[in-house]
Short mmCIF file of N, CA and C in Angstrom, two decimals:
data_model
loop_
_atom_site.label_atom_id
_atom_site.label_comp_id
_atom_site.label_asym_id
_atom_site.label_seq_id
_atom_site.Cartn_x
_atom_site.Cartn_y
_atom_site.Cartn_z
N UNK A 554 -6.05 15.76 -5.92
CA UNK A 554 -6.60 14.87 -6.85
C UNK A 554 -7.89 15.57 -7.45
N UNK A 555 -7.58 16.56 -8.48
CA UNK A 555 -8.59 17.29 -8.88
C UNK A 555 -9.36 16.69 -9.94
N UNK A 556 -8.83 15.37 -10.63
CA UNK A 556 -9.45 14.87 -11.57
C UNK A 556 -10.60 13.75 -11.08
N UNK A 557 -10.20 13.31 -10.05
CA UNK A 557 -11.08 11.99 -9.61
C UNK A 557 -11.26 12.32 -8.10
N UNK A 558 -12.70 12.31 -7.62
CA UNK A 558 -13.16 12.58 -6.25
C UNK A 558 -12.74 11.43 -5.42
N UNK A 559 -12.47 11.69 -4.13
CA UNK A 559 -12.11 10.76 -3.23
C UNK A 559 -12.89 9.53 -3.07
N UNK A 560 -14.33 9.66 -3.37
CA UNK A 560 -15.32 8.56 -3.13
C UNK A 560 -15.14 7.47 -4.39
N UNK A 561 -14.33 7.93 -5.30
CA UNK A 561 -13.93 6.93 -6.37
C UNK A 561 -13.01 5.97 -6.11
N UNK A 562 -12.28 6.20 -4.90
CA UNK A 562 -11.05 5.39 -4.57
C UNK A 562 -11.54 4.49 -3.29
N UNK A 563 -10.77 3.28 -3.31
CA UNK A 563 -10.93 2.51 -2.21
C UNK A 563 -9.52 2.23 -1.72
N UNK A 564 -9.04 2.41 -0.56
CA UNK A 564 -7.85 2.20 -0.09
C UNK A 564 -7.72 1.00 0.64
N UNK A 565 -6.90 0.06 0.49
CA UNK A 565 -6.87 -1.18 1.29
C UNK A 565 -5.48 -1.47 1.82
N UNK A 566 -5.13 -2.29 2.75
CA UNK A 566 -3.88 -2.66 3.19
C UNK A 566 -3.65 -4.00 2.64
N UNK A 567 -2.57 -4.35 2.17
CA UNK A 567 -2.27 -5.55 1.59
C UNK A 567 -2.23 -6.78 2.86
N UNK A 568 -1.95 -6.26 4.08
CA UNK A 568 -2.03 -7.19 5.22
C UNK A 568 -3.29 -7.67 5.62
N UNK A 569 -4.30 -6.72 5.30
CA UNK A 569 -5.73 -7.20 5.37
C UNK A 569 -6.15 -8.09 4.47
N UNK A 570 -5.67 -8.00 3.22
CA UNK A 570 -6.00 -8.86 2.05
C UNK A 570 -5.42 -10.26 2.40
N UNK A 571 -4.10 -10.30 2.97
CA UNK A 571 -3.34 -11.62 3.13
C UNK A 571 -4.12 -12.34 4.28
N UNK A 572 -4.34 -11.44 5.40
CA UNK A 572 -4.90 -12.24 6.62
C UNK A 572 -6.40 -12.54 6.62
N UNK A 573 -7.19 -11.55 5.90
CA UNK A 573 -8.64 -11.89 5.73
C UNK A 573 -9.10 -11.69 4.36
N UNK A 574 -8.71 -12.53 3.36
CA UNK A 574 -9.08 -12.20 2.16
C UNK A 574 -10.58 -12.15 1.80
N UNK A 575 -11.26 -12.88 2.46
CA UNK A 575 -12.83 -12.71 1.98
C UNK A 575 -13.41 -11.47 2.67
N UNK A 576 -12.90 -11.10 3.74
CA UNK A 576 -13.65 -9.96 4.44
C UNK A 576 -13.15 -8.68 3.54
N UNK A 577 -11.95 -8.72 3.10
CA UNK A 577 -11.27 -7.54 2.41
C UNK A 577 -11.99 -7.58 0.82
N UNK A 578 -12.15 -8.71 0.21
CA UNK A 578 -12.72 -8.74 -0.86
C UNK A 578 -14.24 -8.28 -0.89
N UNK A 579 -14.99 -8.58 0.05
CA UNK A 579 -16.32 -8.15 0.35
C UNK A 579 -16.33 -6.67 0.31
N UNK A 580 -15.33 -5.85 1.03
CA UNK A 580 -15.37 -4.50 0.82
C UNK A 580 -15.15 -4.14 -0.47
N UNK A 581 -14.42 -4.67 -1.32
CA UNK A 581 -14.20 -4.34 -2.65
C UNK A 581 -15.49 -4.68 -3.47
N UNK A 582 -16.21 -5.80 -3.27
CA UNK A 582 -17.50 -6.00 -4.08
C UNK A 582 -18.38 -4.75 -3.54
N UNK A 583 -18.49 -4.55 -2.39
CA UNK A 583 -19.56 -3.60 -1.99
C UNK A 583 -19.19 -2.01 -2.60
N UNK A 584 -18.04 -1.76 -2.50
CA UNK A 584 -17.53 -0.46 -3.08
C UNK A 584 -17.85 -0.47 -4.70
N UNK A 585 -17.48 -1.62 -5.35
CA UNK A 585 -17.98 -1.59 -6.66
C UNK A 585 -19.30 -1.91 -6.93
N UNK A 586 -20.20 -2.01 -5.96
CA UNK A 586 -21.54 -2.30 -6.16
C UNK A 586 -21.75 -3.43 -6.83
N UNK A 587 -21.07 -4.62 -6.48
CA UNK A 587 -21.14 -5.96 -7.24
C UNK A 587 -21.68 -6.92 -6.27
N UNK A 588 -22.57 -7.86 -6.66
CA UNK A 588 -22.85 -8.84 -5.51
C UNK A 588 -21.73 -9.56 -4.94
N UNK A 589 -21.69 -9.92 -3.80
CA UNK A 589 -20.71 -10.75 -3.05
C UNK A 589 -20.47 -12.13 -3.66
N UNK A 590 -19.12 -12.35 -3.60
CA UNK A 590 -18.69 -13.69 -4.33
C UNK A 590 -17.83 -14.22 -3.30
N UNK A 591 -17.87 -15.55 -3.16
CA UNK A 591 -17.08 -16.06 -2.19
C UNK A 591 -16.23 -17.21 -2.78
N UNK A 592 -14.85 -17.30 -2.32
CA UNK A 592 -14.10 -18.40 -2.97
C UNK A 592 -13.54 -19.27 -1.72
N UNK A 593 -13.41 -20.31 -2.22
CA UNK A 593 -12.77 -21.29 -1.12
C UNK A 593 -11.26 -20.95 -1.01
N UNK A 594 -10.63 -20.53 -1.96
CA UNK A 594 -9.11 -20.35 -2.06
C UNK A 594 -8.83 -19.11 -2.62
N UNK A 595 -8.00 -18.37 -1.92
CA UNK A 595 -7.37 -17.21 -2.68
C UNK A 595 -5.91 -17.43 -2.84
N UNK A 596 -5.57 -17.25 -3.92
CA UNK A 596 -4.06 -17.51 -4.35
C UNK A 596 -3.23 -16.28 -4.26
N UNK A 597 -2.18 -16.17 -3.89
CA UNK A 597 -1.06 -15.09 -3.59
C UNK A 597 -0.08 -15.29 -4.85
N UNK A 598 -0.36 -14.25 -5.79
CA UNK A 598 0.52 -14.33 -6.92
C UNK A 598 1.59 -13.21 -6.57
N UNK A 599 2.94 -13.57 -7.03
CA UNK A 599 3.96 -12.70 -6.83
C UNK A 599 4.54 -12.68 -5.62
N UNK A 600 4.25 -13.65 -4.79
CA UNK A 600 4.70 -13.82 -3.50
C UNK A 600 6.19 -14.35 -3.37
N UNK A 601 7.03 -13.94 -2.54
CA UNK A 601 8.32 -14.44 -2.56
C UNK A 601 9.14 -13.76 -1.43
N UNK A 602 10.34 -13.89 -1.38
CA UNK A 602 11.21 -13.50 -0.42
C UNK A 602 12.20 -12.32 -0.96
N UNK A 603 12.09 -11.14 -0.39
CA UNK A 603 12.83 -10.07 -1.10
C UNK A 603 13.74 -9.74 0.17
N UNK A 604 14.80 -9.38 -0.29
CA UNK A 604 15.78 -8.71 0.51
C UNK A 604 15.39 -7.14 1.04
N UNK A 605 15.77 -6.98 2.29
CA UNK A 605 15.53 -5.61 2.97
C UNK A 605 16.46 -4.70 2.50
N UNK A 606 16.14 -3.35 2.35
CA UNK A 606 17.08 -2.43 2.06
C UNK A 606 18.09 -2.17 3.19
N UNK A 607 19.18 -1.70 3.27
CA UNK A 607 20.13 -1.26 4.37
C UNK A 607 19.16 -0.17 5.07
N UNK A 608 19.59 0.11 6.47
CA UNK A 608 18.88 0.94 7.15
C UNK A 608 19.28 2.35 6.51
N UNK A 609 20.41 2.58 6.01
CA UNK A 609 20.72 3.90 5.54
C UNK A 609 19.82 4.10 4.25
N UNK A 610 19.76 3.14 3.42
CA UNK A 610 18.74 3.27 2.07
C UNK A 610 17.45 3.43 2.57
N UNK A 611 16.99 2.70 3.58
CA UNK A 611 15.59 2.76 4.05
C UNK A 611 15.44 4.33 4.41
N UNK A 612 16.35 4.78 5.23
CA UNK A 612 16.11 6.07 5.87
C UNK A 612 16.07 7.11 4.66
N UNK A 613 16.80 7.05 3.63
CA UNK A 613 16.85 7.76 2.45
C UNK A 613 15.60 7.85 1.67
N UNK A 614 14.92 6.83 1.65
CA UNK A 614 13.67 6.54 0.87
C UNK A 614 12.71 7.08 1.73
N UNK A 615 12.72 6.91 3.00
CA UNK A 615 11.56 7.64 3.91
C UNK A 615 11.69 8.97 3.77
N UNK A 616 12.76 9.65 3.93
CA UNK A 616 12.97 11.09 3.68
C UNK A 616 12.58 11.45 2.37
N UNK A 617 12.95 10.92 1.30
CA UNK A 617 12.53 11.16 -0.21
C UNK A 617 11.02 11.23 -0.40
N UNK A 618 10.31 10.18 0.08
CA UNK A 618 9.05 9.97 -0.21
C UNK A 618 8.28 10.70 0.69
N UNK A 619 8.72 11.26 1.85
CA UNK A 619 7.93 11.74 3.10
C UNK A 619 6.76 12.84 2.71
N UNK A 620 7.33 13.78 1.90
CA UNK A 620 6.11 15.00 1.51
C UNK A 620 5.09 14.32 0.61
N UNK A 621 5.36 13.33 -0.14
CA UNK A 621 4.30 12.69 -1.06
C UNK A 621 3.35 12.02 -0.26
N UNK A 622 4.01 11.06 0.75
CA UNK A 622 3.27 10.26 1.77
C UNK A 622 2.40 11.04 2.60
N UNK A 623 2.94 12.31 3.10
CA UNK A 623 2.07 13.16 3.97
C UNK A 623 0.91 13.70 3.16
N UNK A 624 1.13 14.23 1.94
CA UNK A 624 0.00 14.63 1.25
C UNK A 624 -0.75 13.58 0.91
N UNK A 625 -0.50 12.37 0.65
CA UNK A 625 -1.67 11.23 0.38
C UNK A 625 -2.17 10.88 1.88
N UNK A 626 -1.59 10.91 2.85
CA UNK A 626 -2.14 10.59 4.08
C UNK A 626 -3.25 11.61 4.48
N UNK A 627 -3.13 12.88 4.30
CA UNK A 627 -3.89 13.92 4.43
C UNK A 627 -5.13 13.99 3.48
N UNK A 628 -4.87 13.29 2.20
CA UNK A 628 -6.04 13.39 1.42
C UNK A 628 -6.94 12.24 1.72
N UNK A 629 -6.34 11.07 2.03
CA UNK A 629 -7.34 9.90 2.24
C UNK A 629 -7.64 9.70 3.71
N UNK A 630 -6.89 10.60 4.75
CA UNK A 630 -7.39 10.32 5.94
C UNK A 630 -6.82 9.18 6.90
N UNK A 631 -5.46 8.56 6.35
CA UNK A 631 -5.01 7.58 7.00
C UNK A 631 -3.67 8.01 7.37
N UNK A 632 -3.38 7.59 8.77
CA UNK A 632 -2.18 7.99 9.31
C UNK A 632 -1.28 6.73 9.15
N UNK A 633 -0.18 6.81 8.40
CA UNK A 633 0.50 5.61 7.89
C UNK A 633 1.50 5.28 9.24
N UNK A 634 1.81 6.22 9.90
CA UNK A 634 2.85 6.06 11.03
C UNK A 634 2.02 5.32 12.05
N UNK A 635 0.85 5.58 12.29
CA UNK A 635 0.16 4.90 13.31
C UNK A 635 -0.16 3.39 12.95
N UNK A 636 -0.46 3.02 11.62
CA UNK A 636 -0.75 1.94 11.24
C UNK A 636 0.49 1.01 11.39
N UNK A 637 1.85 1.55 11.11
CA UNK A 637 2.97 0.97 11.33
C UNK A 637 3.33 0.67 12.73
N UNK A 638 3.07 1.58 13.53
CA UNK A 638 3.43 1.53 14.95
C UNK A 638 2.44 0.52 15.65
N UNK A 639 1.43 0.32 15.33
CA UNK A 639 0.43 -0.39 16.13
C UNK A 639 -0.18 -1.90 15.20
N UNK A 640 0.70 -2.22 14.33
CA UNK A 640 0.18 -3.44 13.60
C UNK A 640 1.53 -4.18 13.02
N UNK A 641 1.21 -5.32 12.32
CA UNK A 641 2.44 -5.95 11.67
C UNK A 641 2.71 -5.30 10.39
N UNK A 642 2.21 -4.06 10.23
CA UNK A 642 2.54 -3.34 8.90
C UNK A 642 3.87 -3.37 8.66
N UNK A 643 4.15 -3.80 7.41
CA UNK A 643 5.62 -3.77 6.88
C UNK A 643 5.60 -3.05 5.45
N UNK A 644 6.69 -2.66 5.21
CA UNK A 644 7.16 -1.87 3.92
C UNK A 644 7.78 -2.91 3.06
N UNK A 645 7.33 -3.04 1.82
CA UNK A 645 7.98 -3.72 0.67
C UNK A 645 8.40 -2.51 -0.27
N UNK A 646 9.42 -2.39 -0.58
CA UNK A 646 9.92 -1.11 -1.46
C UNK A 646 10.08 -1.74 -2.91
N UNK A 647 9.06 -0.98 -3.65
CA UNK A 647 9.24 -1.47 -5.13
C UNK A 647 9.33 -0.05 -5.83
N UNK A 648 10.19 -0.03 -6.72
CA UNK A 648 10.27 1.17 -7.62
C UNK A 648 10.76 0.77 -8.88
N UNK A 649 10.49 1.53 -9.99
CA UNK A 649 10.91 1.03 -11.26
C UNK A 649 12.52 1.56 -11.26
N UNK A 650 13.26 0.86 -12.28
CA UNK A 650 14.59 0.99 -12.22
C UNK A 650 14.91 2.58 -12.64
N UNK A 651 14.04 3.18 -13.43
CA UNK A 651 14.37 4.54 -13.91
C UNK A 651 14.12 5.34 -12.48
N UNK A 652 13.15 5.24 -11.62
CA UNK A 652 13.06 5.97 -10.44
C UNK A 652 14.48 5.76 -9.65
N UNK A 653 14.80 4.56 -9.57
CA UNK A 653 15.88 4.11 -8.75
C UNK A 653 17.12 5.06 -9.37
N UNK A 654 17.35 4.99 -10.56
CA UNK A 654 18.46 5.95 -11.05
C UNK A 654 18.27 7.22 -10.80
N UNK A 655 17.10 7.89 -10.87
CA UNK A 655 16.62 9.09 -10.56
C UNK A 655 16.89 9.56 -9.06
N UNK A 656 16.56 8.73 -8.32
CA UNK A 656 16.77 8.83 -6.74
C UNK A 656 18.11 8.74 -6.56
N UNK A 657 19.04 7.88 -7.14
CA UNK A 657 20.43 7.75 -6.82
C UNK A 657 21.38 9.18 -7.29
N UNK A 658 20.76 9.78 -8.15
CA UNK A 658 21.40 10.98 -8.63
C UNK A 658 21.28 12.09 -7.76
N UNK A 659 20.33 12.20 -6.99
CA UNK A 659 20.24 13.23 -6.10
C UNK A 659 21.01 13.34 -4.88
#
């Protein structure tokens, strides 16, 4: 990340936002140096039920993205494997159709 320094990023888990929205938003406001704002209601957009990929596809995706995830984890200092092992951390796999086609070709 040679263009933007690490201090300009805030990394949040979606699980924290869903389970503790006000606490998570307070972190965002503090990071952005904005005054705290409280809302009685936080709406979830684009929520829904999504089918899970087969174990084979999931494993292929894990292996394909492993070097990129490792590099990101080293840069931001978060161990994604530990998060997944010790919490209700779940993966939702979203990717652009072009990426899907590119991945399938390999």
